[in-house]
XYZ file of C-alpha atoms in Angstrom:
742
model
C 30.072 -10.269 27.717
C 32.773 -10.852 25.191
C 34.653 -7.794 24.185
C 35.481 -7.128 20.566
C 39.207 -7.471 19.925
C 40.948 -4.225 19.253
C 41.954 -4.008 15.638
C 44.753 -1.547 15.996
C 46.880 -1.145 12.953
C 50.641 -1.102 13.625
C 51.945 2.339 13.060
C 54.182 2.650 10.023
C 57.287 4.807 10.413
C 57.141 7.917 8.328
C 59.724 7.830 5.580
C 60.715 11.364 4.773
C 62.883 12.691 2.002
C 65.989 14.624 2.903
C 64.741 17.889 1.496
C 61.105 17.700 2.437
C 60.740 15.920 5.739
C 57.002 16.587 6.193
C 54.213 17.934 4.079
C 54.073 21.073 6.180
C 57.811 21.707 5.947
C 57.676 21.086 2.213
C 54.921 23.624 1.867
C 56.852 26.166 3.889
C 59.913 25.645 1.726
C 57.876 25.916 -1.457
C 58.695 22.331 -2.398
C 56.354 19.679 -3.812
C 54.515 17.167 -1.652
C 54.522 13.453 -2.277
C 50.908 12.338 -3.018
C 51.561 8.723 -2.030
C 53.093 9.798 1.225
C 50.153 12.137 1.955
C 47.710 9.293 1.518
C 49.735 7.082 3.861
C 49.908 9.818 6.478
C 46.190 10.454 6.213
C 45.403 6.739 6.535
C 47.686 6.433 9.539
C 46.004 9.381 11.281
C 42.591 7.918 10.477
C 43.571 4.563 11.967
C 44.822 6.306 15.098
C 41.497 8.141 15.461
C 39.496 4.941 14.981
C 41.621 3.112 17.532
C 41.190 5.950 19.991
C 37.398 5.917 19.546
C 37.289 2.157 19.946
C 39.303 2.317 23.161
C 37.064 5.064 24.531
C 33.925 3.082 23.681
C 35.266 -0.067 25.318
C 36.113 1.901 28.450
C 32.618 3.415 28.486
C 30.938 0.031 28.052
C 33.103 -1.431 30.791
C 32.120 1.410 33.111
C 28.385 0.958 32.525
C 28.686 -2.813 32.853
C 30.247 -2.542 36.315
C 27.626 -0.172 37.739
C 26.030 -1.731 40.800
C 24.373 1.116 42.693
C 22.357 4.144 41.668
C 24.598 6.912 40.350
C 23.742 10.572 39.912
C 24.858 12.565 36.901
C 25.543 15.706 38.886
C 29.162 16.242 39.859
C 30.120 12.902 38.312
C 32.624 13.755 35.615
C 33.385 10.098 34.857
C 29.754 9.307 34.081
C 29.416 12.445 32.004
C 32.558 11.607 30.035
C 31.487 8.043 29.243
C 27.939 9.109 28.395
C 29.262 11.723 25.981
C 31.557 9.115 24.399
C 28.666 6.725 23.771
C 26.510 9.499 22.311
C 29.171 10.858 19.958
C 30.242 7.447 18.621
C 26.626 6.289 18.223
C 25.716 9.365 16.176
C 28.845 9.139 14.034
C 29.347 5.471 13.197
C 26.718 3.585 15.187
C 27.224 1.134 18.017
C 28.556 -2.416 17.600
C 26.207 -5.345 18.399
C 27.900 -6.174 21.704
C 27.223 -2.685 23.050
C 23.448 -3.084 23.143
C 23.473 -5.773 25.808
C 25.272 -3.479 28.249
C 23.511 -0.218 27.459
C 19.974 -1.633 27.349
C 20.542 -3.416 30.646
C 21.784 -0.317 32.446
C 19.122 1.966 30.897
C 16.257 -0.258 32.091
C 17.737 -1.296 35.443
C 16.882 1.924 37.260
C 20.476 2.524 38.399
C 20.639 5.871 36.617
C 18.393 8.889 36.579
C 15.719 9.163 33.885
C 17.654 11.940 32.158
C 20.663 9.633 31.720
C 18.514 6.667 30.706
C 16.786 8.809 28.109
C 20.095 9.907 26.629
C 21.295 6.300 26.525
C 18.167 5.041 24.758
C 18.342 7.866 22.240
C 21.945 6.963 21.468
C 21.192 3.294 20.697
C 21.811 3.506 16.956
C 23.232 0.315 15.397
C 26.151 0.150 13.029
C 24.974 -3.217 11.684
C 22.553 -5.403 13.678
C 21.010 -5.622 17.132
C 21.271 -9.016 18.906
C 17.893 -10.523 19.685
C 19.145 -11.802 23.041
C 19.852 -8.249 24.187
C 16.323 -7.173 23.267
C 14.706 -10.175 24.970
C 16.685 -9.560 28.168
C 15.644 -5.912 28.075
C 12.001 -6.912 27.767
C 12.409 -9.111 30.849
C 13.579 -6.060 32.805
C 10.188 -4.447 32.218
C 8.710 -7.063 34.546
C 10.952 -5.906 37.398
C 9.422 -2.456 37.339
C 12.589 -0.574 38.288
C 12.437 1.882 35.370
C 9.832 4.629 35.135
C 6.812 4.652 32.838
C 8.453 7.245 30.595
C 11.506 5.038 30.092
C 9.293 2.034 29.322
C 7.442 4.123 26.751
C 10.673 5.334 25.178
C 11.975 1.769 25.041
C 8.868 0.638 23.136
C 9.339 3.480 20.686
C 12.959 2.466 20.214
C 11.947 -1.168 19.704
C 9.445 -0.192 16.990
C 12.040 1.974 15.280
C 14.788 -0.644 15.374
C 12.546 -3.636 14.682
C 14.181 -4.496 11.370
C 17.690 -4.142 12.762
C 17.151 -7.108 15.093
C 18.994 -10.101 13.670
C 16.373 -12.721 14.699
C 12.771 -12.437 15.855
C 11.673 -15.914 16.905
C 12.104 -15.210 20.620
C 10.290 -11.892 20.215
C 7.378 -13.713 18.605
C 7.312 -15.999 21.632
C 6.787 -12.888 23.811
C 3.634 -11.884 21.898
C 1.390 -12.597 24.877
C 3.636 -10.595 27.183
C 3.402 -7.510 24.963
C -0.343 -8.027 24.597
C -0.759 -7.687 28.366
C 0.501 -4.088 28.176
C -2.620 -3.020 26.241
C -4.295 -2.182 29.544
C -1.976 0.824 29.944
C -3.623 3.773 28.174
C -0.350 5.557 27.428
C 1.439 2.500 26.129
C -1.528 1.076 24.218
C -0.843 2.854 20.864
C 2.804 1.752 20.842
C 2.001 -1.772 21.990
C -0.562 -2.075 19.178
C 2.095 -0.934 16.727
C 4.582 -3.484 18.026
C 1.973 -6.251 18.030
C 1.093 -5.320 14.472
C 4.698 -5.943 13.474
C 4.793 -9.280 15.305
C 1.372 -10.650 14.342
C 1.175 -13.955 12.504
C -1.868 -16.059 11.777
C -1.220 -18.268 14.790
C -1.162 -15.125 16.973
C -4.874 -14.484 16.394
C -6.857 -15.987 19.276
C -10.514 -15.479 20.271
C -9.626 -14.134 23.717
C -7.345 -11.501 22.152
C -10.070 -10.403 19.784
C -12.478 -10.079 22.718
C -9.900 -8.029 24.603
C -9.445 -5.643 21.673
C -13.204 -5.281 21.274
C -13.547 -4.486 24.980
C -10.840 -1.843 24.672
C -12.585 -0.367 21.648
C -15.855 -0.218 23.526
C -14.062 1.517 26.391
C -11.818 3.900 24.398
C -13.865 4.376 21.239
C -12.750 3.971 17.614
C -9.014 4.337 18.059
C -6.880 4.021 14.931
C -4.281 1.734 16.521
C -6.963 -0.689 17.680
C -8.565 -0.579 14.238
C -5.244 -1.452 12.623
C -4.696 -4.503 14.803
C -8.300 -5.663 14.407
C -8.056 -5.235 10.638
C -5.005 -7.469 10.547
C -6.713 -10.029 12.776
C -9.726 -10.008 10.468
C -7.576 -10.630 7.415
C -5.956 -13.641 9.062
C -9.158 -15.014 10.610
C -12.270 -13.385 9.141
C -14.494 -15.967 10.826
C -13.392 -14.727 14.263
C -13.671 -10.962 13.667
C -17.245 -10.433 12.566
C -17.598 -6.696 13.165
C -17.441 -4.177 10.332
C -14.230 -2.143 10.272
C -13.373 1.055 8.488
C -12.251 0.320 4.940
C -9.332 2.729 4.741
C -8.060 4.921 7.513
C -5.596 7.536 6.415
C -3.350 7.204 9.509
C -3.286 4.164 11.768
C -0.324 4.994 13.977
C 0.807 8.346 15.275
C 3.221 10.111 12.981
C 5.576 11.822 15.420
C 9.232 12.252 14.536
C 11.475 9.940 16.529
C 14.870 10.916 17.946
C 16.593 8.088 16.016
C 15.549 8.798 12.453
C 18.120 11.453 11.609
C 20.834 9.549 13.467
C 20.160 6.400 11.453
C 20.366 8.340 8.197
C 23.626 9.973 9.279
C 25.223 6.683 10.302
C 24.107 4.981 7.110
C 25.657 7.702 4.945
C 28.945 7.642 6.832
C 29.142 3.876 6.677
C 28.682 4.049 2.926
C 32.271 5.119 2.653
C 33.587 2.268 4.778
C 34.516 -1.220 3.733
C 32.124 -3.192 1.516
C 31.545 -5.708 4.309
C 30.302 -3.216 6.851
C 28.331 -1.388 4.210
C 26.568 -4.560 3.142
C 25.748 -5.564 6.705
C 24.350 -2.164 7.440
C 22.298 -1.775 4.298
C 20.820 -5.234 4.594
C 19.172 -4.383 7.873
C 18.911 -0.636 8.085
C 16.325 -0.220 5.396
C 12.711 0.878 5.815
C 10.475 -1.430 7.602
C 7.332 -3.367 7.196
C 4.024 -1.661 7.360
C 2.978 1.871 8.031
C 5.406 2.711 10.754
C 6.078 5.538 13.095
C 9.741 5.626 13.991
C 11.537 4.012 11.121
C 10.378 5.698 7.939
C 13.596 5.434 5.964
C 13.755 5.248 2.232
C 15.825 2.163 1.573
C 13.999 -1.134 1.071
C 14.739 -3.877 3.622
C 16.167 -7.201 2.585
C 13.822 -10.135 3.015
C 16.429 -12.299 4.740
C 17.191 -12.061 8.437
C 20.890 -12.540 8.906
C 23.200 -14.059 6.364
C 25.602 -15.603 8.816
C 22.860 -17.203 10.883
C 21.249 -18.644 7.774
C 24.472 -20.222 6.698
C 24.860 -21.735 10.168
C 21.332 -23.094 10.022
C 21.936 -24.646 6.623
C 25.167 -26.208 7.807
C 23.560 -27.685 10.925
C 20.411 -29.315 9.709
C 19.957 -28.706 5.941
C 16.367 -27.499 6.005
C 13.919 -29.465 3.839
C 12.225 -27.018 1.510
C 9.351 -29.359 0.668
C 7.847 -29.678 4.121
C 4.101 -29.333 4.369
C 3.255 -29.006 8.045
C 5.510 -26.148 9.165
C 5.675 -22.585 7.926
C 8.702 -21.826 5.797
C 10.670 -18.577 6.282
C 10.915 -16.718 3.004
C 14.683 -16.225 3.320
C 15.164 -19.944 2.686
C 13.570 -19.749 -0.757
C 16.026 -19.641 -3.622
C 14.099 -20.671 -6.764
C 10.646 -20.306 -8.250
C 10.029 -24.053 -8.025
C 10.636 -23.904 -4.267
C 8.085 -21.104 -4.050
C 5.470 -23.228 -5.820
C 6.120 -26.182 -3.516
C 5.758 -24.093 -0.359
C 3.383 -21.354 -1.445
C 0.573 -22.292 0.952
C 2.698 -22.404 4.092
C 5.091 -19.560 3.399
C 6.111 -17.429 6.363
C 6.340 -13.861 5.139
C 9.100 -11.625 6.515
C 8.521 -9.059 9.213
C 9.955 -6.475 6.806
C 6.994 -6.309 4.419
C 8.794 -3.601 2.456
C 11.170 -6.297 1.232
C 8.368 -7.544 -1.016
C 9.141 -4.681 -3.394
C 12.621 -5.988 -4.218
C 12.099 -9.736 -3.952
C 10.868 -11.326 -7.229
C 9.742 -14.477 -5.414
C 7.564 -12.474 -3.035
C 6.102 -10.528 -5.941
C 5.291 -13.853 -7.596
C 3.639 -14.879 -4.337
C 1.474 -11.750 -4.395
C 0.466 -12.537 -7.973
C -0.403 -16.149 -7.222
C -1.983 -15.830 -3.777
C -4.296 -12.881 -3.292
C -3.420 -12.479 0.385
C -5.121 -9.328 1.627
C -2.883 -9.200 4.701
C 0.131 -8.612 2.444
C -1.562 -5.701 0.688
C -2.769 -4.247 3.974
C 0.706 -4.357 5.509
C 2.200 -2.787 2.396
C -0.526 -0.160 2.471
C 0.339 0.888 6.038
C 4.074 0.903 5.481
C 4.130 2.519 2.052
C 1.606 5.182 2.989
C 3.701 6.223 5.970
C 6.945 6.357 3.995
C 5.425 8.384 1.170
C 3.759 10.770 3.578
C 6.876 11.415 5.647
C 9.478 11.547 2.892
C 7.725 13.432 0.083
C 10.326 16.056 -0.711
C 7.850 18.759 -1.774
C 5.481 18.137 1.180
C 8.072 17.953 3.958
C 10.161 21.000 4.791
C 13.942 20.698 4.734
C 13.993 17.259 3.137
C 17.480 16.707 1.754
C 17.058 13.216 0.373
C 15.669 13.793 -3.105
C 17.833 11.154 -4.771
C 16.803 8.492 -2.260
C 13.140 9.412 -2.651
C 13.486 9.077 -6.422
C 14.981 5.604 -6.006
C 12.141 4.637 -3.693
C 9.491 5.796 -6.179
C 11.331 3.930 -8.929
C 11.218 0.748 -6.854
C 7.472 1.142 -6.328
C 6.943 1.657 -10.059
C 8.907 -1.471 -10.962
C 6.885 -3.482 -8.466
C 3.640 -2.168 -9.952
C 4.824 -3.147 -13.416
C 5.628 -6.620 -12.138
C 2.232 -7.015 -10.461
C 0.405 -5.235 -13.304
C -1.571 -3.177 -10.815
C -1.076 -0.092 -8.709
C -0.823 0.178 -4.939
C -3.681 1.944 -3.179
C -1.248 3.748 -0.879
C 0.565 5.131 -3.914
C -2.733 6.274 -5.419
C -3.626 8.168 -2.238
C -0.173 9.714 -2.160
C -0.541 10.979 -5.731
C -3.971 12.439 -5.044
C -2.650 14.279 -1.974
C 0.653 15.470 -3.396
C -0.136 16.388 -7.010
C -1.819 19.713 -6.069
C 1.430 20.657 -4.274
C 3.812 19.288 -6.910
C 5.910 21.712 -8.949
C 6.325 19.324 -11.884
C 10.106 19.089 -11.622
C 10.940 17.057 -8.491
C 10.986 13.329 -9.320
C 9.239 14.130 -12.584
C 9.726 10.863 -14.441
C 8.940 8.760 -11.352
C 5.714 10.612 -10.518
C 4.408 10.506 -14.084
C 5.153 6.813 -14.375
C 3.311 6.150 -11.121
C 0.339 8.064 -12.534
C 0.101 5.430 -15.266
C -0.854 2.807 -12.642
C -3.700 4.706 -10.963
C -6.686 2.324 -10.793
C -10.157 3.036 -12.147
C -12.143 5.723 -10.359
C -15.190 7.874 -10.931
C -14.805 11.010 -13.018
C -15.435 13.317 -10.054
C -12.496 11.814 -8.133
C -10.220 11.730 -11.168
C -11.077 15.310 -12.114
C -10.421 16.870 -8.731
C -7.406 14.755 -7.766
C -5.684 14.108 -11.104
C -7.011 16.034 -14.088
C -7.205 19.496 -12.507
C -3.674 19.482 -10.976
C -2.192 18.037 -14.172
C -3.959 20.623 -16.322
C -2.428 23.534 -14.418
C 1.054 22.048 -14.710
C 0.554 20.902 -18.298
C -0.431 24.284 -19.709
C 2.273 26.232 -17.862
C 5.248 23.887 -18.243
C 7.812 23.117 -20.910
C 7.322 21.198 -24.120
C 9.173 18.202 -22.689
C 6.860 18.076 -19.667
C 3.800 18.158 -21.916
C 5.121 15.204 -23.895
C 5.902 13.306 -20.679
C 2.366 13.839 -19.372
C 0.879 12.586 -22.643
C 3.079 9.498 -22.518
C 1.980 8.821 -18.941
C -1.715 9.188 -19.814
C -1.265 6.859 -22.779
C 0.183 4.195 -20.481
C -2.661 4.815 -18.020
C -5.193 4.178 -20.791
C -3.403 1.011 -21.894
C -3.279 -0.313 -18.338
C -7.023 0.217 -17.956
C -7.709 -1.513 -21.261
C -5.434 -4.424 -20.408
C -7.198 -4.734 -17.071
C -10.495 -4.953 -18.994
C -9.117 -7.754 -21.153
C -7.901 -9.683 -18.112
C -11.164 -9.222 -16.216
C -13.220 -10.630 -19.098
C -11.765 -14.076 -18.494
C -12.552 -13.904 -14.769
C -15.845 -13.664 -12.944
C -17.224 -10.121 -13.260
C -16.972 -7.922 -10.210
C -20.109 -5.869 -9.790
C -18.949 -2.567 -8.406
C -19.360 0.992 -9.497
C -16.049 1.276 -11.301
C -15.456 -2.263 -12.520
C -18.647 -2.838 -14.497
C -18.460 -2.420 -18.256
C -20.504 0.770 -18.190
C -18.253 2.208 -15.476
C -15.153 1.354 -17.479
C -16.574 2.896 -20.656
C -17.443 6.123 -18.852
C -14.059 6.447 -17.137
C -12.123 5.711 -20.341
C -14.260 8.187 -22.296
C -13.564 10.871 -19.670
C -9.826 10.263 -19.943
C -9.867 10.456 -23.752
C -11.920 13.651 -23.725
C -9.550 15.156 -21.158
C -6.515 14.356 -23.324
C -8.305 15.833 -26.336
C -8.860 19.115 -24.521
C -5.323 19.548 -23.223
C -3.831 18.385 -26.545
C -5.770 21.000 -28.501
C -4.691 23.715 -26.086
C -1.058 22.542 -26.083
C -0.819 22.584 -29.882
C -1.980 26.186 -29.902
C 0.479 27.146 -27.175
C 3.395 25.356 -28.863
C 2.569 26.502 -32.426
C 1.701 22.974 -33.628
C 5.097 21.588 -32.637
C 5.852 18.349 -34.522
C 7.450 16.673 -31.500
C 4.388 17.350 -29.352
C 2.088 16.223 -32.154
C 3.870 12.875 -32.306
C 3.019 12.105 -28.653
C -0.587 13.193 -29.143
C -1.025 10.921 -32.161
C 0.685 8.118 -30.266
C -2.084 8.376 -27.663
C -4.798 8.241 -30.327
C -3.138 5.229 -31.921
C -4.359 3.350 -28.852
C -7.765 5.068 -28.872
C -8.546 4.174 -32.494
C -8.155 0.420 -31.863
C -10.059 -0.018 -28.590
C -12.939 -1.980 -30.122
C -10.983 -4.622 -32.021
C -7.793 -4.851 -29.953
C -9.228 -4.455 -26.439
C -12.857 -5.506 -27.004
C -14.176 -2.278 -25.489
C -17.384 -0.930 -27.114
C -16.110 2.622 -27.337
C -14.628 4.770 -30.091
C -13.975 8.490 -29.787
C -12.626 10.418 -32.741
C -9.644 12.674 -32.243
C -10.674 16.352 -32.000
C -10.448 18.700 -34.950
C -7.801 20.678 -33.068
C -5.557 17.629 -33.386
C -6.708 16.218 -36.742
C -6.132 19.269 -38.910
C -2.704 20.208 -37.491
C -1.655 16.603 -38.173
C -3.126 16.679 -41.700
C -1.220 19.865 -42.525
C 1.915 18.913 -40.589
C 5.327 19.656 -42.075
C 6.587 16.313 -40.739
C 6.013 13.158 -42.775
C 6.123 10.927 -39.684
C 3.092 12.633 -38.171
C 1.213 12.568 -41.483
C 1.976 8.859 -41.896
C 0.833 8.207 -38.318
C -2.429 10.082 -38.928
C -3.072 7.942 -42.011
C -2.588 4.771 -39.979
C -4.908 6.058 -37.214
C -7.671 6.812 -39.716
C -7.222 3.361 -41.253
C -7.674 1.730 -37.840
C -10.687 3.935 -37.101
C -12.239 2.634 -40.318
C -11.500 -1.001 -39.436
C -13.039 -0.637 -35.975
C -16.122 1.222 -37.187
C -16.766 -1.285 -39.966
C -16.431 -4.176 -37.513
C -18.779 -2.477 -35.051
C -21.365 -1.823 -37.778
C -21.249 -5.418 -38.963
C -21.597 -6.631 -35.388
C -24.664 -4.453 -34.826
C -26.318 -5.720 -37.968
C -25.589 -9.381 -37.207
C -26.980 -9.235 -33.663
C -30.708 -9.760 -33.404
C -30.827 -8.534 -29.817
C -30.393 -4.898 -28.972
C -26.813 -4.308 -27.909
C -26.098 -2.490 -24.665
C -23.524 -0.220 -26.336
C -23.759 1.288 -29.804
C -21.530 3.852 -31.419
C -23.409 7.088 -31.923
C -24.220 8.364 -35.380
C -22.126 11.425 -34.523
C -19.004 9.216 -34.438
C -19.692 7.879 -37.944
C -20.514 11.377 -39.189
C -17.308 12.866 -37.798
C -15.263 10.038 -39.287
C -16.816 10.582 -42.717
C -16.022 14.288 -42.522
C -12.399 13.573 -41.681
C -12.084 10.998 -44.474
C -13.547 13.431 -46.990
C -11.021 16.045 -45.921
C -8.064 13.620 -46.089
C -8.968 12.169 -49.485
C -9.655 15.630 -50.872
C -6.361 16.874 -49.488
C -3.974 14.024 -50.327
C -5.579 12.505 -53.446
C -8.308 14.407 -55.313
C -7.041 17.938 -54.569
C -10.566 19.052 -53.671
C -10.233 19.678 -49.978
C -11.099 23.382 -50.245
C -14.380 22.487 -51.943
C -15.604 19.316 -50.210
C -14.481 19.647 -46.599
C -17.708 19.979 -44.607
C -16.333 19.965 -41.054
C -17.125 23.181 -39.101
C -13.411 23.624 -38.350
C -12.305 22.335 -41.732
C -10.409 23.749 -44.724
C -13.346 24.761 -46.938
C -12.667 28.172 -48.568
C -14.023 30.119 -51.525
C -12.010 30.301 -54.732
C -11.894 34.102 -54.548
C -10.188 33.946 -51.184
C -7.763 31.305 -52.425
C -6.832 33.345 -55.478
C -5.753 36.186 -53.226
C -3.014 33.945 -51.864
C -1.209 34.210 -55.232
C -0.556 30.459 -55.211
C -0.871 29.087 -58.759
C -1.839 25.496 -58.036
C -3.681 26.123 -54.812
C -6.059 23.197 -55.315
C -3.243 20.638 -55.356
C -1.178 22.327 -52.673
C -1.697 19.478 -50.211
C -1.781 16.319 -52.300
C 0.854 13.622 -51.849
C 3.181 15.418 -54.291
C 2.914 19.058 -53.176
C 2.183 18.507 -49.492
C 4.896 20.222 -47.379
C 5.598 16.921 -45.625
C 5.967 15.060 -48.956
C 7.908 17.446 -51.207
C 11.261 15.964 -50.160
C 10.070 12.512 -51.295
C 8.842 13.999 -54.584
C 12.230 15.644 -55.223
C 14.180 12.428 -54.550
C 11.753 10.493 -56.740
C 12.249 12.866 -59.687
C 16.016 12.711 -59.275
C 15.880 8.938 -59.586
C 13.114 8.630 -62.187
C 14.213 11.508 -64.418
C 17.884 12.209 -63.732
C 18.232 14.194 -66.980
C 15.490 16.660 -65.920
C 17.038 19.333 -63.693
C 13.924 21.536 -63.461
C 12.213 19.221 -60.957
C 8.792 19.732 -62.499
C 6.240 18.109 -60.182
C 3.590 18.224 -62.904
C 5.143 15.229 -64.641
C 4.228 12.994 -61.675
C 0.988 11.697 -63.108
C -0.283 8.645 -64.927
C 2.215 5.814 -64.659
C 4.649 8.027 -62.808
C 1.937 8.628 -60.186
C 1.738 4.867 -59.556
C 5.521 4.637 -59.533
C 5.590 7.483 -57.038
C 3.183 5.609 -54.795
C 5.389 2.526 -54.867
C 8.376 4.727 -54.081
C 6.578 6.187 -51.024
C 5.647 2.731 -49.798
C 9.260 1.620 -50.139
C 10.339 4.527 -47.900
C 8.486 3.034 -44.956
C 5.248 5.046 -45.126
C 3.108 2.044 -44.198
C 0.373 4.179 -42.674
C -0.056 6.093 -45.927
C -0.131 2.780 -47.818
C -2.925 1.155 -45.787
C -4.936 4.373 -45.762
C -4.826 4.817 -49.525
C -5.531 1.149 -50.196
C -8.546 1.172 -47.850
C -10.018 4.612 -48.555
C -9.311 5.261 -52.266
C -11.708 3.147 -54.316
C -9.494 2.949 -57.436
C -6.467 1.785 -55.496
C -8.576 -0.532 -53.373
C -10.045 -2.265 -56.440
C -6.587 -2.606 -57.983
C -5.286 -4.251 -54.803
C -8.241 -6.642 -54.744
C -7.700 -7.618 -58.382
C -4.016 -8.314 -57.689
C -4.970 -10.474 -54.744
């Protein structure tokens, strides 16, 4: 084995000033220290420590390499010293690649006691990568049978944990049959299934292996690890696996904490402060791994490439042809989208399926080729990571920032694919009842917007009920964030409906048109309830009202814009606070919403009358009646000044004149028209200042006749487009004038 050359830095002589020879002496004398000199001293001491550690590690590796006979740990100070050196360095900075060949060989050779072998295997934490040759040689030692069953089991666990640290995997894939033979061992079977799951390719699926797995299932029963491997086999070759498997198992592989997880996290954080080269090498391989995994649930996404240096060597040797059609193409050799299209049907996906989340080409592949094996692998891996690393479900989890970044990566991938991950949906349903509303707030709420269609009973118990408790007891900002998330959820469902119309219809409970209409109606009614309650709690806050109206701006246009035969009017608890709002933006938005309601209802009515056949969906007469009541109230309020007389809604503004006179307001009838309305008085004042600069009394009564029309034009020029389209569509006089101009 080639030893790594010692990179000792020549010691620089300390240059001291005459007065202050050292930092310590300067401090004692009350003098000032030299910052530049302190940095140099610190760097020199650090280099000395690193050199000392490197020398100790090389001595330890040399000792273990020269072992020939069985050695006992008791009363052997040399062995104890070298074992402690390996453990301390491995847990601090990780081991170099050349160390794994020696340590794996001695741990599996049977020359040391099981206690020593266990400590060695637990200390095998890489600083960068693990050579494949060292792993393959270690696997060959299992055939000799010199190590105990417990050590073999621990080695398999280590191999699963470190799978994505291995620089190449072609030789490991060649050993697929060897690992498969270990399935007969009951204790090793779960871990062997996990390892085989990581190694499985389409060419790995053979009829005799399927028969062997079915025999094991008949013998052992419905074991989750066997189900996982059979599910993957069935995705690759459905014609060979004809039995019915469980659709979704919550846990496929045992979720026991491995002895390497915390060590890997510690090494990764310490290496962050080192040179960019070592940091890059470490982060490229030490990220979380492919599917739902047991020993390597870390939060950083793996890179899709294997090893940069080896790839460059491969390119320099034989310049791989990217347009080949017979062989499978490793994904790390793809560089452009055109190369993806040329090789899309014989693409060899990476072992690190988590790398799909950060690789645009792989996300394009998922969009173009609906490969269920990709989604299944992501489902296993992502479900395990989310379950183990959820910071409000796992005690003493210190990695909130990393978990936030991981959730952000999932959200970006869902936006790219325009669909949510089923593992993420299950995570949200499990964790929302335990969520405090503050940890990873923006990430969680954005993930909620990609929850797929479900029945109302599931949505109510898993989403609506937990959100309601948080919504009504949290801050104003949280309420607005929830409303924004639910608006995006509604839009995603509606966009899905538009996309599905062009494809063949899928006849399932939640994807039929009736199922979609029911689920969307439940969501809108839910938002109406919490919005009404929130406005009461927040005293009709204008900021909150803006987000509520923004949601209903999507609702009012579902028929024409999204071709969904459904319209639900906004509740009175939202309509009247918006109509009487002190903010002109909210009033203008309400006008636009009512204009779009009118356009959709008119189009629906015309469609019903033109169709000779009975339509499956019709808007109820209650919808038209409620719209007419709202329009009467708005026109009476903003235009005719008769809202207190003609508003017929049960929760409306109708009041007797005697009661109004007690308010001591002189012009109570016109208190809410477009001149006197609290949201419009500022516009009226600025208009009078421009139209009648000589009049300093600001008499609103002069805004009538021609000045009324001028005032309307002034409002339109201020950007109140919603008010403009509402008046032109709902006020007959203005509507006729617009038609005559046209």
